[in-house]
mmCIF file of C-alpha atoms in Angstrom:
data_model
loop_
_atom_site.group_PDB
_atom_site.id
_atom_site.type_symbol
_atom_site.label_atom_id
_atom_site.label_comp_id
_atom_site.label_asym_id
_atom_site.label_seq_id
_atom_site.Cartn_x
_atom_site.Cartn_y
_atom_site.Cartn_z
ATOM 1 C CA UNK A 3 -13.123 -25.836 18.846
ATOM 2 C CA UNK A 4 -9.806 -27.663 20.543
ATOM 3 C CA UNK A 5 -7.436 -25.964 23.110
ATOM 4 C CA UNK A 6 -4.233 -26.911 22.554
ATOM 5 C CA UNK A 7 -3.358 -25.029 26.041
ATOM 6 C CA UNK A 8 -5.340 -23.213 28.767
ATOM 7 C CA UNK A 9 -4.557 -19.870 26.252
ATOM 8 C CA UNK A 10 -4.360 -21.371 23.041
ATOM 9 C CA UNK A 11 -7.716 -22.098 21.134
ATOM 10 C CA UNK A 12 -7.898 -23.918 17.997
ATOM 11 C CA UNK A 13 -11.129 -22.808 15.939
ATOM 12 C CA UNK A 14 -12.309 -24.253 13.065
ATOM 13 C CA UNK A 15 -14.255 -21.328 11.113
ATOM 14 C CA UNK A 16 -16.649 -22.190 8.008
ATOM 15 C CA UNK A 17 -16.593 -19.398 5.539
ATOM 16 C CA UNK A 18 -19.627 -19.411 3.827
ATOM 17 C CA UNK A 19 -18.442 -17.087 0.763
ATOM 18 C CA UNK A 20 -15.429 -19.786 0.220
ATOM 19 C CA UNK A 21 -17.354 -22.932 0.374
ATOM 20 C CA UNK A 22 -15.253 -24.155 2.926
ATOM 21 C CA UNK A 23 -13.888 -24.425 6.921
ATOM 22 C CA UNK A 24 -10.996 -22.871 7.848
ATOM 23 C CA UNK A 25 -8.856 -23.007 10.546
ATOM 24 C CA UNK A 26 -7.879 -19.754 13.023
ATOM 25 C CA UNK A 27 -5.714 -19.789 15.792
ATOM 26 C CA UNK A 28 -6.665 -17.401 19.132
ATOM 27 C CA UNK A 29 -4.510 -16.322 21.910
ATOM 28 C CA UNK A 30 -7.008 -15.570 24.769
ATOM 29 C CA UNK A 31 -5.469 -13.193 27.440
ATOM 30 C CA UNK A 32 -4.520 -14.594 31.303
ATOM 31 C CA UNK A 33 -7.304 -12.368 32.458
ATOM 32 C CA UNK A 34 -10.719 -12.699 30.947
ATOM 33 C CA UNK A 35 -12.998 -11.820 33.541
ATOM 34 C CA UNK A 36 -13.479 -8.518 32.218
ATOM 35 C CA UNK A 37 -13.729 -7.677 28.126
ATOM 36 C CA UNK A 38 -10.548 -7.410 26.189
ATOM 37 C CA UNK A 39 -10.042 -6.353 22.820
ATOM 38 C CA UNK A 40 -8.963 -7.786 19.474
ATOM 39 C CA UNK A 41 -6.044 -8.007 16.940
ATOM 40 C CA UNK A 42 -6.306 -9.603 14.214
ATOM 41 C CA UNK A 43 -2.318 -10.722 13.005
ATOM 42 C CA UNK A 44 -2.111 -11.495 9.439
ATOM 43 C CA UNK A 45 0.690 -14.055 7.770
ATOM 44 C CA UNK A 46 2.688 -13.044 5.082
ATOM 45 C CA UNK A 47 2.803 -14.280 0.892
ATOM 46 C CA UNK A 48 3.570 -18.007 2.824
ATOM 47 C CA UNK A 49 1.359 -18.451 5.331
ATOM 48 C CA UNK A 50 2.375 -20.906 8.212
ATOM 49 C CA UNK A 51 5.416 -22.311 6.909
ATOM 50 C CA UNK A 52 8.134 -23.145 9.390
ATOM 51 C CA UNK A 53 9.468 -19.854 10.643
ATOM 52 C CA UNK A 54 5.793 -17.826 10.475
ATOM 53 C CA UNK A 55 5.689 -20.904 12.876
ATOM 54 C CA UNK A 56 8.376 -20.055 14.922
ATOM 55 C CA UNK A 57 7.714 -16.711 14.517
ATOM 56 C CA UNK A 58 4.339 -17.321 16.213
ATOM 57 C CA UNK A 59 5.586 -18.567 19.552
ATOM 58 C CA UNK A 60 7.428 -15.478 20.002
ATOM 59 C CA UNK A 61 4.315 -13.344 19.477
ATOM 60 C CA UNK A 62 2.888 -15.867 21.807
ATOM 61 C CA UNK A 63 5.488 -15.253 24.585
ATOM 62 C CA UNK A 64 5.544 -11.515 23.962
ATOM 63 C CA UNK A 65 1.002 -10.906 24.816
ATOM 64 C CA UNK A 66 1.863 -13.668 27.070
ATOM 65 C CA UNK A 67 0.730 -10.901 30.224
ATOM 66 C CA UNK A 68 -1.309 -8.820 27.533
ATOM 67 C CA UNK A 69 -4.691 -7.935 27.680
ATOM 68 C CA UNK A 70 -5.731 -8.596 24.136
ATOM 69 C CA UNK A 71 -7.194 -11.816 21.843
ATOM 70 C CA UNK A 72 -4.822 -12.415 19.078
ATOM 71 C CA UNK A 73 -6.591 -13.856 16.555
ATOM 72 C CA UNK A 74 -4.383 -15.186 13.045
ATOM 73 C CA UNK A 75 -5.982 -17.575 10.395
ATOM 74 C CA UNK A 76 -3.889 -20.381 9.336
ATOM 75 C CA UNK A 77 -4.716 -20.237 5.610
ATOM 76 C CA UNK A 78 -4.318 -17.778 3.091
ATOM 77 C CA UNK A 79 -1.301 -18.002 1.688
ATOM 78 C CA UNK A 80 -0.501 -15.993 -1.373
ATOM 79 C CA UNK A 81 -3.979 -14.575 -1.219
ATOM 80 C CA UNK A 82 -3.639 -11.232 -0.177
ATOM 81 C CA UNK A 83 -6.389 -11.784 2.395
ATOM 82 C CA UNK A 84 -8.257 -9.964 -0.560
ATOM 83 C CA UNK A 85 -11.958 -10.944 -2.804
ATOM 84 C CA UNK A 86 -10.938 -12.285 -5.820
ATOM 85 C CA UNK A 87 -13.145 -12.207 -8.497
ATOM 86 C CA UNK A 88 -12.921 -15.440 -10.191
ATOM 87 C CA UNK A 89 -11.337 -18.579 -8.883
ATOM 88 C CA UNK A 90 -8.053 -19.682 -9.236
ATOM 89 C CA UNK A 91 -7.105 -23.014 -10.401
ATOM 90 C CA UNK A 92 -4.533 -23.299 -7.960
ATOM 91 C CA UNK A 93 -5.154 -21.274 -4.809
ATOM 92 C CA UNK A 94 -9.225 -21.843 -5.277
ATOM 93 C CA UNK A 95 -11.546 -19.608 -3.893
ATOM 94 C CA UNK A 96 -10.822 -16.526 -2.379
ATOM 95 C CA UNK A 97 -13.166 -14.255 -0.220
ATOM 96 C CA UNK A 98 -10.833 -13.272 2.789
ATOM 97 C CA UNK A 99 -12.263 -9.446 2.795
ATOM 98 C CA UNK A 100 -15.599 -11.054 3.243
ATOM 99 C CA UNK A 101 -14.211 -13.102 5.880
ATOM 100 C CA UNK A 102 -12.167 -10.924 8.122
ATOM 101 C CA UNK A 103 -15.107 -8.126 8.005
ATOM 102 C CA UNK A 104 -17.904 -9.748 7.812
ATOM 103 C CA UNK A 105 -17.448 -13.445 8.860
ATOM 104 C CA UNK A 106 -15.260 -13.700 11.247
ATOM 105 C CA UNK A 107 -15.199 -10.963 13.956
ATOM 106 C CA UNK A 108 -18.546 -11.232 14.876
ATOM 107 C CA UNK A 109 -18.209 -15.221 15.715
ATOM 108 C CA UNK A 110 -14.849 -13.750 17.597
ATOM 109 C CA UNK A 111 -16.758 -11.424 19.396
ATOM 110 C CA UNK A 112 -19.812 -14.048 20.272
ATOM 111 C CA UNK A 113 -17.430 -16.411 21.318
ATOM 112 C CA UNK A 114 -15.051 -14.814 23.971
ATOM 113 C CA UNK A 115 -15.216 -12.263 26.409
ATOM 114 C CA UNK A 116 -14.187 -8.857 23.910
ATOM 115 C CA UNK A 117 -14.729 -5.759 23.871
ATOM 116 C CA UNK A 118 -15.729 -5.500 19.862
ATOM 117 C CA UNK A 119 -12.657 -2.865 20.117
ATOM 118 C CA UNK A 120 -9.954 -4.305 16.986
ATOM 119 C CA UNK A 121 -7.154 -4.050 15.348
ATOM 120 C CA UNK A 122 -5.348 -5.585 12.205
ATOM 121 C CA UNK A 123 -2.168 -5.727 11.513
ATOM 122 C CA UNK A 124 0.502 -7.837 9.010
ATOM 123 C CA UNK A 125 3.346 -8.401 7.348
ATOM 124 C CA UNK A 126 4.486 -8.070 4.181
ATOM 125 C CA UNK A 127 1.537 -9.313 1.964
ATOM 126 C CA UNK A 128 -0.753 -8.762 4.399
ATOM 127 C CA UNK A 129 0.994 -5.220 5.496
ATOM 128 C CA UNK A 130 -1.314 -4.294 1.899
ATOM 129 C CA UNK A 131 -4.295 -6.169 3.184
ATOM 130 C CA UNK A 132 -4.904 -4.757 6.548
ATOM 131 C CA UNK A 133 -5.106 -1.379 4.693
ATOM 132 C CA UNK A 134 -8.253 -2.982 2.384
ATOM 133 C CA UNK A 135 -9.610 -3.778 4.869
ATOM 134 C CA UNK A 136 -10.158 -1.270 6.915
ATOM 135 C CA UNK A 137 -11.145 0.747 3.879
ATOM 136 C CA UNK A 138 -13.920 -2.197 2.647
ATOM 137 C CA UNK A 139 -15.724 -1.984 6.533
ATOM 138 C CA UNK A 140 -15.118 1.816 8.128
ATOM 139 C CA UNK A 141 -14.740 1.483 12.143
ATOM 140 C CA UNK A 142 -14.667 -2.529 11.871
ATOM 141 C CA UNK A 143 -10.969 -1.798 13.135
ATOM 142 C CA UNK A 144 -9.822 1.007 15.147
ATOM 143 C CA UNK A 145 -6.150 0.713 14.458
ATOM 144 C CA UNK A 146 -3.505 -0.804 11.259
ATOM 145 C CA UNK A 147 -0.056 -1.798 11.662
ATOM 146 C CA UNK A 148 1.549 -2.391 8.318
ATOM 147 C CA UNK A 149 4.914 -3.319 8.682
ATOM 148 C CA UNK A 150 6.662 -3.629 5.140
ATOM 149 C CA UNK A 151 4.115 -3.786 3.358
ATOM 150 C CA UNK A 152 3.894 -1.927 0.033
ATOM 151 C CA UNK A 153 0.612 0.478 0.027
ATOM 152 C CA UNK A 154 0.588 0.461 -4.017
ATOM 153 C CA UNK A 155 -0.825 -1.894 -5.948
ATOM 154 C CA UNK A 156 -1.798 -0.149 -9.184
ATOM 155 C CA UNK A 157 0.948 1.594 -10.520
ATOM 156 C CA UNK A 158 3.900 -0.580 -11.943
ATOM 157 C CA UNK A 159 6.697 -1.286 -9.354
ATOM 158 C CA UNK A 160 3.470 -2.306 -6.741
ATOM 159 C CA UNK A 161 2.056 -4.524 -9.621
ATOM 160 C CA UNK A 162 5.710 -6.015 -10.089
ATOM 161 C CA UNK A 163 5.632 -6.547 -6.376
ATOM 162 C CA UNK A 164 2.010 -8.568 -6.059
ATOM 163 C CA UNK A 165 2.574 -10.390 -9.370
ATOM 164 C CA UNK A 166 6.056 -11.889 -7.603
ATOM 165 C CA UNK A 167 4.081 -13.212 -4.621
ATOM 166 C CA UNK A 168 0.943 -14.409 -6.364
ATOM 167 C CA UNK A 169 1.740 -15.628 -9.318
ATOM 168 C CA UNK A 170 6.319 -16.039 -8.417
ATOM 169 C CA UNK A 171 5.601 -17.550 -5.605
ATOM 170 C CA UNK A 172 2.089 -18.902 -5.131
ATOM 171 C CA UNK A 173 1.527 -20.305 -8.967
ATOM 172 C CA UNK A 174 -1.615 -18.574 -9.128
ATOM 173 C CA UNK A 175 -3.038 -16.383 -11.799
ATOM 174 C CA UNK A 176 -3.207 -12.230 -10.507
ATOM 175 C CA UNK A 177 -5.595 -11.656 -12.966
ATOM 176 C CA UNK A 178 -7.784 -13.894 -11.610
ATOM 177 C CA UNK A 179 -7.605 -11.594 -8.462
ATOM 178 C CA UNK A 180 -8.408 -8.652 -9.506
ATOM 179 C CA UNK A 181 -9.144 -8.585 -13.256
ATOM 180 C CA UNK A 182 -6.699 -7.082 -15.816
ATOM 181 C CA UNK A 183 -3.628 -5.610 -14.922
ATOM 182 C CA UNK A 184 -5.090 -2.027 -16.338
ATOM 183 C CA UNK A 185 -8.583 -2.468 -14.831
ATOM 184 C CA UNK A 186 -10.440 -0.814 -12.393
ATOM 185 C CA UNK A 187 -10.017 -3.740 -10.031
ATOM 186 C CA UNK A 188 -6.214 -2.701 -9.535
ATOM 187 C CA UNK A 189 -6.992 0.757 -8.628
ATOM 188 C CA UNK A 190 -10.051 0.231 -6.053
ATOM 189 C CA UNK A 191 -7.697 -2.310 -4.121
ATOM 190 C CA UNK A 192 -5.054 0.283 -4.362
ATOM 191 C CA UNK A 193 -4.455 1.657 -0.582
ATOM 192 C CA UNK A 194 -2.694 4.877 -1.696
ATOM 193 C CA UNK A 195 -5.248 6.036 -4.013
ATOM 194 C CA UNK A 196 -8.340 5.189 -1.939
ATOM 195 C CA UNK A 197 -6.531 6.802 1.144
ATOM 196 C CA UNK A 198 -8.961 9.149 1.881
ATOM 197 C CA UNK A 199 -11.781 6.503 3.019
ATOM 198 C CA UNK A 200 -8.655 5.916 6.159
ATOM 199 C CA UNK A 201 -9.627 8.862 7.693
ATOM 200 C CA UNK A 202 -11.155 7.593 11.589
ATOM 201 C CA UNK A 203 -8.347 4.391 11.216
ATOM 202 C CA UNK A 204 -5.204 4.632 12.915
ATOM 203 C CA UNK A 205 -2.283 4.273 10.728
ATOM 204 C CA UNK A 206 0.957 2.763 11.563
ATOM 205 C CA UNK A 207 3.422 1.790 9.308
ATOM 206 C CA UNK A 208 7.443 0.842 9.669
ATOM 207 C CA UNK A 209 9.984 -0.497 6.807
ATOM 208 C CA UNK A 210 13.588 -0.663 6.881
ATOM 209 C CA UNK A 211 15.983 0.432 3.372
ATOM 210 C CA UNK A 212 17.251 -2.848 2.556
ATOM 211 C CA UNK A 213 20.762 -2.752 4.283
ATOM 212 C CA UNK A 214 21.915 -5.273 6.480
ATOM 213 C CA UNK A 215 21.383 -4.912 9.769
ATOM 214 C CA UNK A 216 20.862 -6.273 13.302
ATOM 215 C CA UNK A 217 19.106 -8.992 12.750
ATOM 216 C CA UNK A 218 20.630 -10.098 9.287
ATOM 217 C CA UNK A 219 23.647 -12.109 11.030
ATOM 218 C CA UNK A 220 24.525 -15.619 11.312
ATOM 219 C CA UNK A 221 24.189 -15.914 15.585
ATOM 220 C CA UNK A 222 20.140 -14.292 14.749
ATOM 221 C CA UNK A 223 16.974 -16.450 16.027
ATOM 222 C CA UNK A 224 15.222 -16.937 12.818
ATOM 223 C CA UNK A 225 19.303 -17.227 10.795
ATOM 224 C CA UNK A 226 20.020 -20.230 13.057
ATOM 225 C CA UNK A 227 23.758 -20.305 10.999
ATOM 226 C CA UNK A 228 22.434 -20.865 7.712
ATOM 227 C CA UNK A 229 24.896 -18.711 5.492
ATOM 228 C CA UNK A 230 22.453 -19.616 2.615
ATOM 229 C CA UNK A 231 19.472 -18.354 4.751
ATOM 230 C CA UNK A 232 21.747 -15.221 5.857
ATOM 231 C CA UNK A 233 22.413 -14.698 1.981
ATOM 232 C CA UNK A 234 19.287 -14.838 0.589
ATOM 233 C CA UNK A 235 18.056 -12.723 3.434
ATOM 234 C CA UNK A 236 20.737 -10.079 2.804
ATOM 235 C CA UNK A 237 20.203 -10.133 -1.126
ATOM 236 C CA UNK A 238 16.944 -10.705 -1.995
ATOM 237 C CA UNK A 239 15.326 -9.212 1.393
ATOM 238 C CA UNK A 240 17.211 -6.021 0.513
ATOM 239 C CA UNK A 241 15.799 -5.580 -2.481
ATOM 240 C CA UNK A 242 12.266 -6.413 -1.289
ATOM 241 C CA UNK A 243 12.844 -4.367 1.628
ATOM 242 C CA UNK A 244 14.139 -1.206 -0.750
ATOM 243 C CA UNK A 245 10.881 -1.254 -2.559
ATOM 244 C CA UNK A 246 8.652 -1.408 0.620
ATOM 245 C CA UNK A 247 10.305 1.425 1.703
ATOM 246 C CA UNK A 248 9.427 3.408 -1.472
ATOM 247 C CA UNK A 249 5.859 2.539 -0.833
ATOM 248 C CA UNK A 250 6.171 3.486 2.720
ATOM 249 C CA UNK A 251 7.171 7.126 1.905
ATOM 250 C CA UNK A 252 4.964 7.205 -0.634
ATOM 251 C CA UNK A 253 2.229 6.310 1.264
ATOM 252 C CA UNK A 254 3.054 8.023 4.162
ATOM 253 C CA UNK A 255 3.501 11.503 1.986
ATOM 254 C CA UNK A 256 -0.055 10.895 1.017
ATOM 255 C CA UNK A 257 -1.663 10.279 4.111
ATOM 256 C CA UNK A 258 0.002 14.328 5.345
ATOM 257 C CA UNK A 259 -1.533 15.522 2.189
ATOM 258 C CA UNK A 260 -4.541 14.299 3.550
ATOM 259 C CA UNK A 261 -4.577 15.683 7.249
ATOM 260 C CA UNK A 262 -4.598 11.426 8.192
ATOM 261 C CA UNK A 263 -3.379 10.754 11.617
ATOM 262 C CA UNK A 264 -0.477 8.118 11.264
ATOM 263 C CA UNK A 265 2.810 6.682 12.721
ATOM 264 C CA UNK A 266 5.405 5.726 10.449
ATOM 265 C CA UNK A 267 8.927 4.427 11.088
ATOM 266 C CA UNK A 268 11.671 4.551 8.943
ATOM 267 C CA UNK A 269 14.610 2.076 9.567
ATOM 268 C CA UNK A 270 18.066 3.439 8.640
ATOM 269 C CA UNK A 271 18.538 -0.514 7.716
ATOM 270 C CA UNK A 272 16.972 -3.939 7.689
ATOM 271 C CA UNK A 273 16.073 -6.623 5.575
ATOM 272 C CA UNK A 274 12.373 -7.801 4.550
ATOM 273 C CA UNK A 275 12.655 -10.300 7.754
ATOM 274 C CA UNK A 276 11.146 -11.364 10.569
ATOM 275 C CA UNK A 277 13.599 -9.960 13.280
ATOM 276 C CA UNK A 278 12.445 -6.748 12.063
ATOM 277 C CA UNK A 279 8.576 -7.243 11.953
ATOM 278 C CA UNK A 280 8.797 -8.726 15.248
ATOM 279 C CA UNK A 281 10.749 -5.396 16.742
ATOM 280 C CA UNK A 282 8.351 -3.780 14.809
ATOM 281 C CA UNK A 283 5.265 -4.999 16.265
ATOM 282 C CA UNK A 284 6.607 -4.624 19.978
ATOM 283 C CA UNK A 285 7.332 -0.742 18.994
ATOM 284 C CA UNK A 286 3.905 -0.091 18.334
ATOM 285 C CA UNK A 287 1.839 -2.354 19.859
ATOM 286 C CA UNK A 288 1.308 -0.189 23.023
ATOM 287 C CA UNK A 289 0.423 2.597 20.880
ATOM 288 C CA UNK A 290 -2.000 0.409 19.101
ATOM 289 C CA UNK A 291 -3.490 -1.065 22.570
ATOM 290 C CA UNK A 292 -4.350 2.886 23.565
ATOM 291 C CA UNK A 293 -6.323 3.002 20.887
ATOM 292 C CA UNK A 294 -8.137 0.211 21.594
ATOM 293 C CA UNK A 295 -8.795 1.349 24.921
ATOM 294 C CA UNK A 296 -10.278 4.395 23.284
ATOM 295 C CA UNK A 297 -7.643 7.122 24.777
#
């Protein structure tokens, strides 16, 4: 363990189903003489690049006078945060449902002052993952916050959608995930058609439609100026952003069919971005924190 700050605490984690150490980052509240509970915040398809890192120090300054750990890995990138079943020559091996419900917490929860209350919530990629996982481990966390993240995985557009980030983006090999594209693997990691088993989990989810809007201008944080950045944020982001939202409704359409408690909001606009996922997060965070508290 290293503490970067009186707040920040550097842990280095071995995973015994991956064969190897890895590294987690955990915000530990001002207060910790009494028990505080736990969110677990998820990267998206890249992991800690440069602005999930500047991204970070915002969360970081936002639970600055919140009573919660905030625990994010710093690995994982184009993973899903999902078991694969084979190895992959290029991203390795995989076993992050293993690790974030049965590794982790409980060396969390050993380690600082918590109240074994958690939640789990991510961002794109990971706004499918933190729905896995609270299907794989029932009561493990309390509360999701999915925000743009596409709920289907089995049916073509949400297979079009994880084949981009594993294999577009992180050079990997999908099938090596979760077997053949028209296996049974697809559909038991499918959130929309195991729905059902979220019944006891809080639901929240939020996705914009893809137009431009407040936060998809030059003078914005994470734009800096960059009329390139602002471009491909505006182009590809809306597209990205258009199909999360199909997912969303989808998803959320599902979840009333099923009597499931859940939250969703519905952006008239925005971009697959992190100005949005950061409003996002602030929206519902204090509705998430109830539920930890257990009102």
């Amino acid at each position: 363990m290293s503490v970067n700050d009186s707040r920040q605490v550097h842990l280095t984690v071995h995973s015994a189903s991956m064969g190897r150490d890895i590294e987690v980052s955990v915000r530990v509240p001002r207060d910790t003489s009494t028990p505080s509970p736990t969110l677990y915040l998820l990267n998206g398809a890249a992991g800690e690049d440069s602005p999930t890192t500047k991204a970070r120090a915002r969360y970081n300054s936002y639970f600055d006078d919140r009573k919660v750990f905030v625990v994010i890995p710093l690995d994982g990138a184009h993973s899903y945060y999902t078991d694969w079943l084979r190895d992959d020559p290029t991203l390795g091996r995989n076993k992050w449902q293993t690790f974030l419900t049965e590794e982790l917490p409980p060396l969390i929860d050993e380690e600082f002052n918590t109240t074994g209350a958690n939640a789990a919530a991510g961002i794109s990629m990971s706004g499918t993952s933190v729905f896995n996982l609270a299907i794989a481990k029932p009561g493990l966390y309390r509360a999701i916050g999915a925000y743009s993240g596409c709920a289907r995985t089995s049916d073509p557009l949400g297979q079009r959608y994880v084949r981009i980030v594993v294999e577009g983006r992180g050079g990997a090999d999908a099938t090596n995930m979760w077997g053949p594209l028209d296996g049974p693997g697809w559909r038991s990691n499918d959130p929309y058609l195991n729905a059902h088993k979220l019944r006891g989990t809080k639901v929240y989810m939020t996705t914009g439609t893809g137009r431009m809007g407040s936060h998809d201008r030059l003078d914005d944080e994470m734009i800096g100026g960059d009329a390139l950045k602002l471009g491909d944020q505006a182009v590809v982001g809306g597209v990205v952003e258009a199909a999360v939202d199909s997912c969303t409704r989808q998803m959320a359409k599902r979840l009333d069919q099923l009597g499931i408690e859940h939250t969703t909001i519905l952006r008239p606009t925005g971009t697959h971005s992190w100005g949005y996922w950061q409003d996002d997060l602030r929206k519902t965070w204090p509705m998430i924190e109830r539920d930890l508290a257990g009102h």
